[in-house]
Amino acid sequence: DSLPDAPDRYFHLFMIAKGQPVVHGKDGYVEDFFKRSVKQKFAEDEHGRIDYFHLNLVQNIEKDDVICQIVPPVEGIPGRTVLDQEIPCKPGKEARLPKGRNTVISEDGLKLLAMKSGRLEFSDKVFKVKSVLEISGNVDFSTGNINFVGDVHIHGDVSGGFSVKTVGDITVDGVVEAAEMEAGGDLIVAKGILGDSRAVIRAHHDIYAKYIENCTVHSRGNLQTDCMVNCNVYCDGEVHIRTGRGIIVGGRISAAQRIDAKIIGSKSESVTYITLGGQPCANYERAILEEEIRTMEAELEKIERQPDSPAKAQRMGKLRLDLSIGRMKLGQFDKELKKLKERLDAQGGCKLKCDIAYPGMVLTIGEATMHLTKETSSVNARMFDGEILLL
């Protein structure tokens, strides 16, 4: 009302009406006190040595420890227009706790607690606490063979002739001798594997060992070691031998994607077979299955020539059933291998990289094979137009 008479009414802005801006609510979220993804960290000294005792791959947790907690959502504040009408706000969304096996939600519903002590991991979008079987000494006649559904931590050695099998991870602080090891997760051997040409080592994920000598190794993931001597290795991922001596001598090393080492072979020209491509573990298992099928077919043919009897009929029925199951598995293998091959082709070619390769190395990539006849430095081998090139 006073503006028409105001002396400074021209060329000025005057506040006539004022509203209130809307403040939308903020979503609640989960605050973690443990890592959801744990990756190995190799700490090297000036000599390139790695301490395999401390890879920080395991998150230990005690009973009633807080794994994570919910930060509640922040409520919004409605706004007002210049006509004093309400502007509605968007409310914040509630967060949900990632509750898994052996965890419990606190009474106030805001915290996730561990129900028992063990190993914490995040998988399938939830936190889980896994029990760990602790072996304070060696795996020997005092313990017998180990077959466990969780993780196993052996503070001593694994003696020759024994086996350790688990659906989880296996950690060995000592040495693995001529034993059988099978891990559903990772396999970590702090002091190395001395197989005496009898050890069979299997892991469905990665394998880490100080050294590996005279054994057969199957790794569905990657393989990391300082030294490998006279081993038969089947690796569906990558083989890294870059720390410590970083040497591969003798044996047959098959990797699906990549082999990276300092030295391959020796000055004495030890024959070392390197094969790249495919799916080595799956191909090996398929070959074993084919051999079993051939053995059963030969046995069935032999039994068919025998005189009729109830024992013959029973034995033939069981053999036919086993043959049918084996052929079904073989067909499934072929389907899976085809899918894996398509996936690898999409990822790109495999390659070999090393600082020094000595004569005696036999490199195979796909259908091509090359025999190295002279010492070669800075090798970076891969396939090009059906031939192996040492770039």
XYZ file of C-alpha atoms in Angstrom:
391
model
C 0.000 0.000 0.000
C 2.871 2.359 0.712
C 4.827 1.730 -2.501
C 3.021 4.316 -4.687
C 4.095 7.074 -2.287
C 7.619 5.804 -1.582
C 10.303 8.273 -2.773
C 12.593 5.433 -3.965
C 9.861 3.469 -5.650
C 11.577 3.462 -9.060
C 14.483 1.233 -10.104
C 14.321 -0.869 -6.937
C 13.130 -4.393 -6.050
C 10.769 -4.706 -3.106
C 9.813 -7.912 -1.251
C 6.096 -8.396 -1.784
C 5.674 -12.054 -0.742
C 8.042 -14.874 0.274
C 7.589 -18.633 0.142
C 9.589 -21.438 1.734
C 11.570 -23.920 -0.417
C 10.845 -27.610 -0.017
C 13.514 -29.838 1.554
C 13.267 -33.441 0.379
C 14.125 -36.256 2.739
C 17.414 -38.183 2.529
C 17.489 -41.956 2.139
C 18.843 -44.055 4.942
C 21.967 -46.140 4.259
C 24.085 -48.919 5.720
C 27.364 -47.956 7.380
C 29.857 -50.876 7.227
C 32.496 -51.573 9.865
C 34.051 -54.415 7.819
C 35.079 -54.581 4.165
C 32.715 -56.150 1.662
C 35.503 -57.023 -0.780
C 38.862 -58.294 0.491
C 41.724 -58.522 -2.016
C 45.194 -59.912 -1.499
C 47.973 -57.408 -0.880
C 51.481 -58.632 -1.587
C 54.036 -56.620 0.400
C 57.477 -57.009 -1.156
C 60.812 -56.177 0.431
C 63.799 -54.823 -1.495
C 64.699 -58.353 -2.643
C 61.261 -58.999 -4.135
C 60.288 -61.449 -1.380
C 56.694 -61.792 -0.208
C 55.480 -62.649 3.269
C 52.863 -65.308 2.531
C 51.998 -65.519 6.227
C 50.186 -62.194 6.115
C 48.089 -61.774 2.989
C 45.180 -60.121 4.846
C 42.678 -62.273 3.003
C 40.672 -63.228 6.113
C 38.439 -60.909 8.128
C 38.133 -62.400 11.595
C 35.178 -61.410 13.746
C 34.211 -62.102 17.362
C 30.769 -62.936 18.671
C 28.493 -59.862 19.176
C 30.795 -57.611 17.113
C 28.889 -54.972 15.117
C 29.222 -55.726 11.396
C 27.256 -52.727 10.118
C 24.505 -50.392 11.179
C 21.657 -48.460 9.606
C 21.764 -44.685 9.403
C 18.042 -43.733 9.519
C 16.519 -41.632 6.753
C 16.162 -37.878 7.239
C 12.606 -36.579 7.115
C 11.831 -33.895 4.572
C 10.410 -30.426 5.251
C 7.383 -29.304 3.215
C 7.684 -25.968 1.428
C 5.205 -23.062 1.090
C 4.268 -21.087 -1.989
C 3.937 -17.268 -2.011
C 0.228 -17.887 -1.631
C 1.011 -19.883 1.545
C 0.047 -23.203 -0.013
C 1.977 -26.323 1.082
C 4.511 -27.967 -1.258
C 4.805 -31.671 -0.304
C 8.268 -33.202 0.183
C 9.577 -36.666 -0.746
C 10.253 -38.841 2.285
C 13.619 -40.646 2.706
C 13.662 -44.429 2.124
C 14.504 -46.933 4.813
C 17.700 -49.003 4.381
C 17.810 -52.760 4.960
C 20.510 -54.654 6.827
C 22.338 -57.304 4.701
C 21.638 -60.189 7.109
C 23.143 -63.567 6.234
C 24.086 -66.810 7.954
C 25.221 -66.598 11.597
C 24.265 -62.919 11.942
C 21.451 -61.316 13.987
C 19.732 -57.897 14.027
C 19.890 -55.941 17.292
C 16.761 -55.231 19.353
C 16.518 -51.660 18.091
C 16.687 -52.978 14.501
C 19.608 -50.700 13.588
C 22.671 -52.967 13.943
C 23.804 -56.274 12.454
C 25.734 -58.440 14.934
C 27.788 -61.622 14.632
C 26.161 -64.623 16.296
C 29.481 -66.459 16.638
C 33.210 -65.959 16.191
C 34.660 -66.884 12.824
C 35.437 -65.524 9.379
C 33.337 -62.718 7.919
C 32.652 -62.476 4.212
C 30.219 -60.623 1.968
C 28.615 -62.713 -0.766
C 25.197 -62.929 -2.417
C 24.534 -59.368 -1.151
C 24.651 -60.373 2.532
C 27.234 -60.638 5.325
C 27.962 -64.185 6.526
C 30.009 -65.498 9.436
C 31.743 -68.763 8.600
C 33.193 -71.078 11.186
C 36.888 -71.897 10.847
C 38.422 -75.242 11.763
C 41.717 -74.527 13.528
C 44.437 -77.217 13.478
C 47.052 -76.086 16.014
C 49.746 -78.523 14.817
C 50.349 -80.735 11.784
C 47.911 -82.778 9.753
C 49.296 -86.238 10.432
C 48.338 -89.383 12.313
C 47.230 -87.272 15.270
C 44.459 -85.672 13.189
C 43.879 -88.015 10.261
C 42.396 -86.708 7.026
C 40.385 -83.488 7.210
C 36.987 -83.110 5.540
C 35.201 -79.923 6.614
C 32.273 -77.822 5.375
C 33.817 -74.454 6.343
C 37.277 -72.909 6.256
C 40.374 -74.711 7.564
C 43.443 -73.063 9.097
C 46.406 -75.394 9.644
C 49.149 -73.837 11.774
C 51.654 -76.594 11.018
C 52.453 -78.821 8.017
C 50.381 -81.274 5.995
C 52.241 -84.579 6.058
C 52.560 -86.882 3.072
C 49.779 -89.380 2.477
C 47.028 -87.306 4.109
C 44.243 -85.253 2.556
C 42.503 -81.989 3.433
C 39.198 -81.240 1.720
C 36.858 -78.348 2.431
C 34.108 -76.341 0.745
C 35.750 -73.133 1.991
C 39.298 -71.766 2.064
C 42.406 -73.631 3.249
C 45.296 -71.789 4.904
C 48.504 -73.677 5.734
C 51.183 -71.878 7.745
C 53.765 -74.592 7.055
C 54.635 -76.944 4.185
C 52.405 -79.263 2.187
C 54.158 -82.544 1.443
C 52.966 -85.424 -0.775
C 49.334 -84.848 0.225
C 45.977 -84.262 -1.446
C 44.463 -80.799 -0.977
C 41.089 -79.626 -2.269
C 39.617 -76.213 -1.444
C 36.205 -74.961 -2.491
C 37.623 -71.431 -2.170
C 41.215 -70.196 -2.026
C 44.275 -72.257 -1.055
C 47.142 -70.445 0.716
C 50.393 -72.245 1.615
C 52.831 -69.961 3.419
C 55.971 -72.110 3.130
C 55.275 -73.911 -0.143
C 54.426 -77.327 -1.586
C 56.961 -80.147 -1.858
C 54.967 -82.822 -3.644
C 57.429 -85.681 -4.297
C 55.524 -86.281 -7.593
C 52.527 -87.524 -5.559
C 50.781 -84.371 -4.317
C 47.518 -83.316 -5.987
C 46.438 -79.734 -5.253
C 42.983 -78.427 -6.234
C 41.280 -75.079 -5.625
C 38.030 -73.768 -7.095
C 39.326 -70.201 -6.710
C 42.934 -68.962 -6.385
C 46.139 -70.635 -5.159
C 48.969 -68.802 -3.369
C 52.142 -70.654 -2.346
C 55.765 -69.739 -1.581
C 57.007 -72.420 -3.981
C 55.534 -75.423 -5.796
C 57.638 -78.478 -6.631
C 56.893 -81.904 -8.124
C 53.110 -81.954 -7.897
C 49.911 -81.694 -9.925
C 47.967 -78.445 -9.503
C 44.402 -77.600 -10.567
C 43.270 -73.985 -10.120
C 39.899 -72.696 -11.309
C 41.127 -69.156 -10.626
C 44.625 -67.680 -10.668
C 47.930 -69.105 -9.420
C 50.592 -67.039 -7.598
C 53.963 -68.412 -6.483
C 57.670 -67.525 -6.352
C 59.036 -70.686 -7.973
C 57.664 -73.696 -9.842
C 59.722 -76.838 -10.543
C 58.606 -79.972 -12.429
C 54.877 -79.463 -11.957
C 51.827 -80.312 -14.026
C 49.627 -77.226 -13.732
C 46.084 -76.712 -15.042
C 44.921 -73.139 -14.461
C 41.688 -71.628 -15.769
C 42.917 -68.091 -15.030
C 46.393 -66.552 -14.960
C 49.736 -67.855 -13.656
C 51.902 -65.187 -11.981
C 55.505 -66.040 -11.030
C 57.010 -62.583 -10.767
C 58.104 -62.406 -7.117
C 61.186 -63.977 -5.526
C 63.133 -66.082 -8.027
C 60.176 -65.971 -10.412
C 61.232 -69.133 -12.248
C 59.461 -72.004 -14.040
C 61.619 -75.080 -14.656
C 60.386 -78.328 -16.188
C 56.888 -79.750 -16.154
C 53.794 -78.783 -18.098
C 52.088 -75.465 -17.371
C 48.669 -74.867 -18.939
C 46.821 -71.572 -18.427
C 43.644 -70.288 -20.026
C 44.574 -66.600 -20.179
C 48.134 -65.613 -19.293
C 51.484 -66.746 -17.894
C 53.777 -64.075 -16.460
C 57.209 -65.063 -15.074
C 60.746 -63.776 -14.746
C 62.491 -66.893 -16.092
C 61.213 -69.943 -17.988
C 63.488 -72.951 -18.375
C 67.144 -73.210 -17.366
C 70.634 -72.940 -18.841
C 70.794 -76.743 -18.913
C 67.882 -76.590 -21.412
C 65.361 -78.444 -19.230
C 62.267 -79.175 -21.313
C 59.426 -76.953 -20.102
C 56.016 -77.179 -21.778
C 53.892 -74.010 -21.785
C 50.328 -74.200 -23.113
C 47.938 -71.252 -23.411
C 44.235 -71.108 -24.186
C 41.163 -73.239 -23.657
C 40.029 -74.310 -20.204
C 42.784 -76.569 -18.821
C 40.935 -77.808 -15.716
C 37.735 -78.566 -17.590
C 39.636 -80.202 -20.463
C 41.558 -82.401 -18.003
C 38.363 -83.486 -16.224
C 36.732 -84.174 -19.572
C 39.658 -86.388 -20.612
C 39.386 -88.334 -17.330
C 35.644 -88.777 -17.894
C 36.232 -90.014 -21.458
C 38.735 -92.570 -20.163
C 36.225 -93.784 -17.558
C 33.560 -94.164 -20.254
C 35.927 -96.182 -22.467
C 36.802 -98.433 -19.518
C 33.122 -99.049 -18.731
C 32.337 -99.779 -22.397
C 35.167 -102.315 -22.557
C 33.994 -103.967 -19.331
C 30.391 -104.074 -20.576
C 31.508 -105.728 -23.824
C 33.490 -108.294 -21.830
C 30.564 -109.103 -19.520
C 28.168 -109.510 -22.477
C 30.246 -112.493 -23.686
C 29.841 -114.293 -20.357
C 27.115 -116.912 -19.711
C 23.778 -115.577 -18.506
C 23.337 -115.384 -14.749
C 21.639 -113.159 -12.125
C 25.044 -111.656 -11.252
C 25.672 -110.834 -14.923
C 22.289 -109.132 -15.291
C 22.841 -107.107 -12.118
C 26.334 -106.045 -13.149
C 25.239 -105.101 -16.694
C 22.330 -103.036 -15.328
C 24.661 -101.053 -13.087
C 27.220 -100.554 -15.884
C 24.562 -99.337 -18.328
C 23.310 -96.849 -15.730
C 26.849 -95.594 -15.019
C 27.507 -95.300 -18.773
C 24.342 -93.292 -19.290
C 25.262 -90.911 -16.467
C 28.823 -90.575 -17.795
C 27.636 -89.733 -21.316
C 25.218 -87.139 -19.921
C 28.085 -85.541 -17.973
C 30.229 -85.549 -21.104
C 27.505 -83.747 -23.056
C 27.191 -81.179 -20.281
C 30.971 -80.703 -20.291
C 30.908 -79.978 -24.029
C 28.166 -77.369 -23.621
C 30.029 -75.625 -20.798
C 33.319 -75.678 -22.705
C 31.639 -74.093 -25.716
C 30.249 -71.271 -23.571
C 33.630 -70.739 -21.923
C 35.367 -70.610 -25.295
C 32.939 -67.950 -26.541
C 33.551 -65.902 -23.400
C 37.343 -66.151 -23.742
C 37.192 -65.217 -27.427
C 35.281 -62.083 -26.453
C 37.931 -61.183 -23.842
C 40.798 -61.335 -26.324
C 43.803 -63.561 -26.930
C 46.030 -65.180 -24.323
C 49.740 -64.449 -24.015
C 53.047 -65.378 -22.395
C 55.335 -62.792 -20.835
C 58.770 -63.391 -19.288
C 62.123 -61.653 -18.919
C 64.256 -64.637 -20.036
C 63.250 -67.854 -21.840
C 65.904 -70.567 -22.233
C 66.172 -73.193 -24.996
C 64.019 -76.206 -24.228
C 60.817 -74.255 -23.768
C 57.971 -75.629 -25.895
C 55.191 -73.082 -26.296
C 51.726 -74.051 -27.560
C 48.935 -71.553 -28.203
C 45.825 -73.093 -29.676
C 46.905 -75.329 -32.564
C 50.349 -73.712 -33.036
C 53.517 -74.989 -31.328
C 56.969 -73.400 -31.179
C 60.240 -74.932 -29.889
C 62.620 -72.318 -28.537
C 66.184 -73.008 -29.721
C 68.063 -70.026 -28.278
C 68.029 -67.864 -25.177
C 65.544 -65.021 -25.626
C 65.053 -61.897 -23.518
C 61.919 -59.802 -22.939
C 59.517 -62.377 -24.349
C 55.974 -61.254 -25.082
C 54.423 -64.121 -27.057
C 50.952 -64.265 -28.563
C 49.085 -65.587 -31.601
C 48.932 -63.582 -34.821
C 47.421 -64.957 -38.051
C 47.750 -68.546 -36.823
C 51.428 -68.175 -35.862
C 53.185 -67.608 -32.537
C 55.129 -64.365 -32.455
C 57.739 -63.406 -29.832
C 57.294 -59.651 -29.752
